[in-house]
CSV table of C-alpha atoms and ligand atoms in Angstrom, one decimal:
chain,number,residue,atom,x,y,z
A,38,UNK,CA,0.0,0.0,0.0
A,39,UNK,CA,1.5,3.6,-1.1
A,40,UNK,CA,2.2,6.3,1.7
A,41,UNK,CA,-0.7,8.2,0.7
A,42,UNK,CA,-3.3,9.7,3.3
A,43,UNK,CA,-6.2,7.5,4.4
A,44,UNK,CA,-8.7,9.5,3.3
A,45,UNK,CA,-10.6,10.7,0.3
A,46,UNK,CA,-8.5,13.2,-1.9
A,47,UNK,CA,-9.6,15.0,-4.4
A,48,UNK,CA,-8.5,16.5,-7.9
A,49,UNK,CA,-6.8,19.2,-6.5
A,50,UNK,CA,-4.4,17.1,-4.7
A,51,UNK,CA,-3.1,15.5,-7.8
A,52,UNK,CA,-0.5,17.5,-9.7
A,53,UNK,CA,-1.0,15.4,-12.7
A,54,UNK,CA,-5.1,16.2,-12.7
A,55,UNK,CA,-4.7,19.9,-11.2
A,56,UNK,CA,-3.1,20.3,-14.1
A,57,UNK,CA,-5.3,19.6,-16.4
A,58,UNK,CA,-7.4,22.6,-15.5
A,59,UNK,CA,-11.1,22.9,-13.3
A,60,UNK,CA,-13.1,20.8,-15.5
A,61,UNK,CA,-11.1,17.4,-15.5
A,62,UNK,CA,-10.7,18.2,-12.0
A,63,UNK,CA,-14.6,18.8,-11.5
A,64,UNK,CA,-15.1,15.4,-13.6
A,65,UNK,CA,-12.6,13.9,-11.3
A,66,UNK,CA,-14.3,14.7,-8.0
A,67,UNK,CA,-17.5,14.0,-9.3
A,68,UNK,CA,-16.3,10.3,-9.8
A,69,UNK,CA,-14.6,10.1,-6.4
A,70,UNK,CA,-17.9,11.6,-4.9
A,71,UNK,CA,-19.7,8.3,-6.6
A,72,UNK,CA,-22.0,10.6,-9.3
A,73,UNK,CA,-22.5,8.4,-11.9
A,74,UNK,CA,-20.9,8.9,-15.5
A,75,UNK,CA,-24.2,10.3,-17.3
A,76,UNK,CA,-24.8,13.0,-15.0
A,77,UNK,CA,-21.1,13.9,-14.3
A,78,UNK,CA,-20.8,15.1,-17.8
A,79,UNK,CA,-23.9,16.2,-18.6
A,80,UNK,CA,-23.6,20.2,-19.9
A,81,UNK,CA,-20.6,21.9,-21.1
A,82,UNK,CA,-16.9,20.8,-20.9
A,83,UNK,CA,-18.4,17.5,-21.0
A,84,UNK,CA,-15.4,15.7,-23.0
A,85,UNK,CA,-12.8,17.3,-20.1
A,86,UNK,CA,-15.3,16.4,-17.5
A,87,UNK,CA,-15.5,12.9,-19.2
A,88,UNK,CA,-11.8,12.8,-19.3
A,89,UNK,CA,-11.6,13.2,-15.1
A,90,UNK,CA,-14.0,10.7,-14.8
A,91,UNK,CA,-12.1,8.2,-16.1
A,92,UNK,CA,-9.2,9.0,-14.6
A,93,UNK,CA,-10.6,8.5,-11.4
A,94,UNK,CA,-12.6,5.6,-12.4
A,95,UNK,CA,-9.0,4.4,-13.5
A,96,UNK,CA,-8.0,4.9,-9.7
A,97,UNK,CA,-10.4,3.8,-8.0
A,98,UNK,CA,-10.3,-0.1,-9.8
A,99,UNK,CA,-6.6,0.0,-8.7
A,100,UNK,CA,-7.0,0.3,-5.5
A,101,UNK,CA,-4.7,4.0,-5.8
A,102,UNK,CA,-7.7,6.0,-4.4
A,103,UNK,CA,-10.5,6.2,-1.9
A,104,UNK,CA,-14.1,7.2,-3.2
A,105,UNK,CA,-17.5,7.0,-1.9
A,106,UNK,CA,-19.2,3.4,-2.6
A,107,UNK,CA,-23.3,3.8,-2.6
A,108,UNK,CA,-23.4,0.7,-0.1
A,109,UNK,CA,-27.3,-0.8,0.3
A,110,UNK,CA,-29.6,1.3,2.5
A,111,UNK,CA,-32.2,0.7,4.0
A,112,UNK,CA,-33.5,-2.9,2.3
A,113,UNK,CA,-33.6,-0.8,-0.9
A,114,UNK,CA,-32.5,-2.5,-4.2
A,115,UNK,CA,-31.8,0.7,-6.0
A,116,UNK,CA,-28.4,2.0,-5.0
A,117,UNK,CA,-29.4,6.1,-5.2
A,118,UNK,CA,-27.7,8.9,-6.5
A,119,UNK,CA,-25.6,12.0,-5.5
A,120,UNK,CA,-27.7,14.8,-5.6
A,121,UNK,CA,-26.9,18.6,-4.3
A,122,UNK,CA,-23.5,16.5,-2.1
A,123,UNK,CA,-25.8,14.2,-0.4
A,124,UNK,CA,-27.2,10.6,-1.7
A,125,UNK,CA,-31.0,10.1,-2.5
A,126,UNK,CA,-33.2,7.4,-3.9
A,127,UNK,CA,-36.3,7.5,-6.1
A,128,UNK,CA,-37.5,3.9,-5.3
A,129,UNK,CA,-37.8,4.4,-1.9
A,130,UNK,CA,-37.7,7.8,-1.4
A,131,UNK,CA,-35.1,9.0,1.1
A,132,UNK,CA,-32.1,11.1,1.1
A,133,UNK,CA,-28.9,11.2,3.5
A,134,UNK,CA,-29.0,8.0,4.2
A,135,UNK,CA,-25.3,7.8,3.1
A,136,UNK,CA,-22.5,6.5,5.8
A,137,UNK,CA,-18.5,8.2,6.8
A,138,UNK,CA,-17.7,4.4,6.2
A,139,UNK,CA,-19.1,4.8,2.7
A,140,UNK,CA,-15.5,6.3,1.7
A,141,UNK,CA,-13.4,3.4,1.2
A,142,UNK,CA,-10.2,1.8,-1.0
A,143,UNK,CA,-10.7,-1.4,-2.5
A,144,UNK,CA,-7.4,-3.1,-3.6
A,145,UNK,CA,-6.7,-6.4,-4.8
A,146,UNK,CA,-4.3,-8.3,-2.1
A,147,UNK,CA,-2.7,-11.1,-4.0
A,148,UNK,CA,-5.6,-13.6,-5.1
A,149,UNK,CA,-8.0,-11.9,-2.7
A,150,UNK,CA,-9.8,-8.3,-2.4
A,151,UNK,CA,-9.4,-6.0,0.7
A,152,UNK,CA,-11.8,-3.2,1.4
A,153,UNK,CA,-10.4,-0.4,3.9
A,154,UNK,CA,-12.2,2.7,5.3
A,155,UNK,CA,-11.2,6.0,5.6
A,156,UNK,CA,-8.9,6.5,8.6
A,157,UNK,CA,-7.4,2.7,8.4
A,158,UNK,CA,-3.5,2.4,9.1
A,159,UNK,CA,-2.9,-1.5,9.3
A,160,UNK,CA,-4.4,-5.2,9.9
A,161,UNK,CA,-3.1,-4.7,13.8
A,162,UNK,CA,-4.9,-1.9,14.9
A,163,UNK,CA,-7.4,-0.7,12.6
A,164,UNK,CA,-10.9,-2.7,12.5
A,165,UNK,CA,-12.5,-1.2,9.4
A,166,UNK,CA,-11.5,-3.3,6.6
A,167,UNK,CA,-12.7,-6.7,5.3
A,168,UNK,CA,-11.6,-9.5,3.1
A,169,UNK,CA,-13.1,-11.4,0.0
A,170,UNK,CA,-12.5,-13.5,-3.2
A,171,UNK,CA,-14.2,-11.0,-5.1
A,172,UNK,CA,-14.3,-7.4,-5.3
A,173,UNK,CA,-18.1,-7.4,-4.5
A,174,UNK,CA,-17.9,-10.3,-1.6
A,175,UNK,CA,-15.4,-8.1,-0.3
A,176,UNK,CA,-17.6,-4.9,0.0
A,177,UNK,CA,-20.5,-7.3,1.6
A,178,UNK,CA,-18.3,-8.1,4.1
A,179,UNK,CA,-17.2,-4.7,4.9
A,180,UNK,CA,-20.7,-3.5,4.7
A,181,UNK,CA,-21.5,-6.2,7.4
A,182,UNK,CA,-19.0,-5.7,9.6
A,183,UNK,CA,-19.5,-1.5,9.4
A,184,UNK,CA,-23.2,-2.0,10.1
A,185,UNK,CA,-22.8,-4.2,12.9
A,186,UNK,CA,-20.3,-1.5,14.5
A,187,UNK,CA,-22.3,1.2,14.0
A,188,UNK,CA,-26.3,-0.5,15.1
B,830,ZN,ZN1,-33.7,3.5,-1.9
């Protein structure tokens, strides 16, 4: 695992994507934030915001980056959306039902998949992460153990 903080970063604290000017960065965050692809670059600047998007996307499968992962809520099967900085859902009709543990790092760890939460440090004396053979099994049993702690 790189030296990086354990926390969410955002465009701004990349050289390489500061660089590229507001909107990449703005497409970047969005990504991080969990705002899905079609509504990230809706509008103008959509092929820069587009290009951010990715980039993060590109991240966040390598495990580089943590990002906000719409986890289930509330017995819903729809996972929601980002709307106005906090998560809402149409099928059920609810908004802020999003978690602090929802900002997490998902990394493959040799032949399995490790999920950490913001704030982790290692497998000693940190107890928000969770192991599985997949990258979804892995974020079930993260979402378990995180609920449990926090009922
Ligand atoms: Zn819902």
């Amino acid at each position: 695992m790189s030296k990086q903080p354990s926390k969410i970063l955002y465009a701004q604290d990349f050289p390489r994507i500061a660089a590229c000017g507001p909107h990449v960065g703005g497409g970047f965050n969005s990504r991080v934030q969990g705002v899905e692809f079609y509504s990230a670059t809706r509008g103008s600047h959509q092929f820069e915001r587009g290009e951010g998007w990715y980039a993060a996307d590109e991240m966040i499968a390598t495990g580089q980056i943590y990002f906000v992962h719409p986890f289930p809520h509330k017995n819903c099967r729809s996972s929601g959306f980002v709307y106005g900085g906090t998560w809402a859902c149409n099928e059920c009709r609810t908004d802020g039902f999003q978690k602090p543990w929802w900002n997490v790092r998902v990394m493959k760890d040799g032949s399995a998949w490790c999920v950490v939460g913001e704030g982790f440090e290692d497998l000693q004396i940190s107890d928000n992460y969770a192991f599985g053979d997949t990258r979804e099994s892995a974020l079930e049993a993260y979402a378990s153990i995180m609920n449990a702690k926090t009922a």
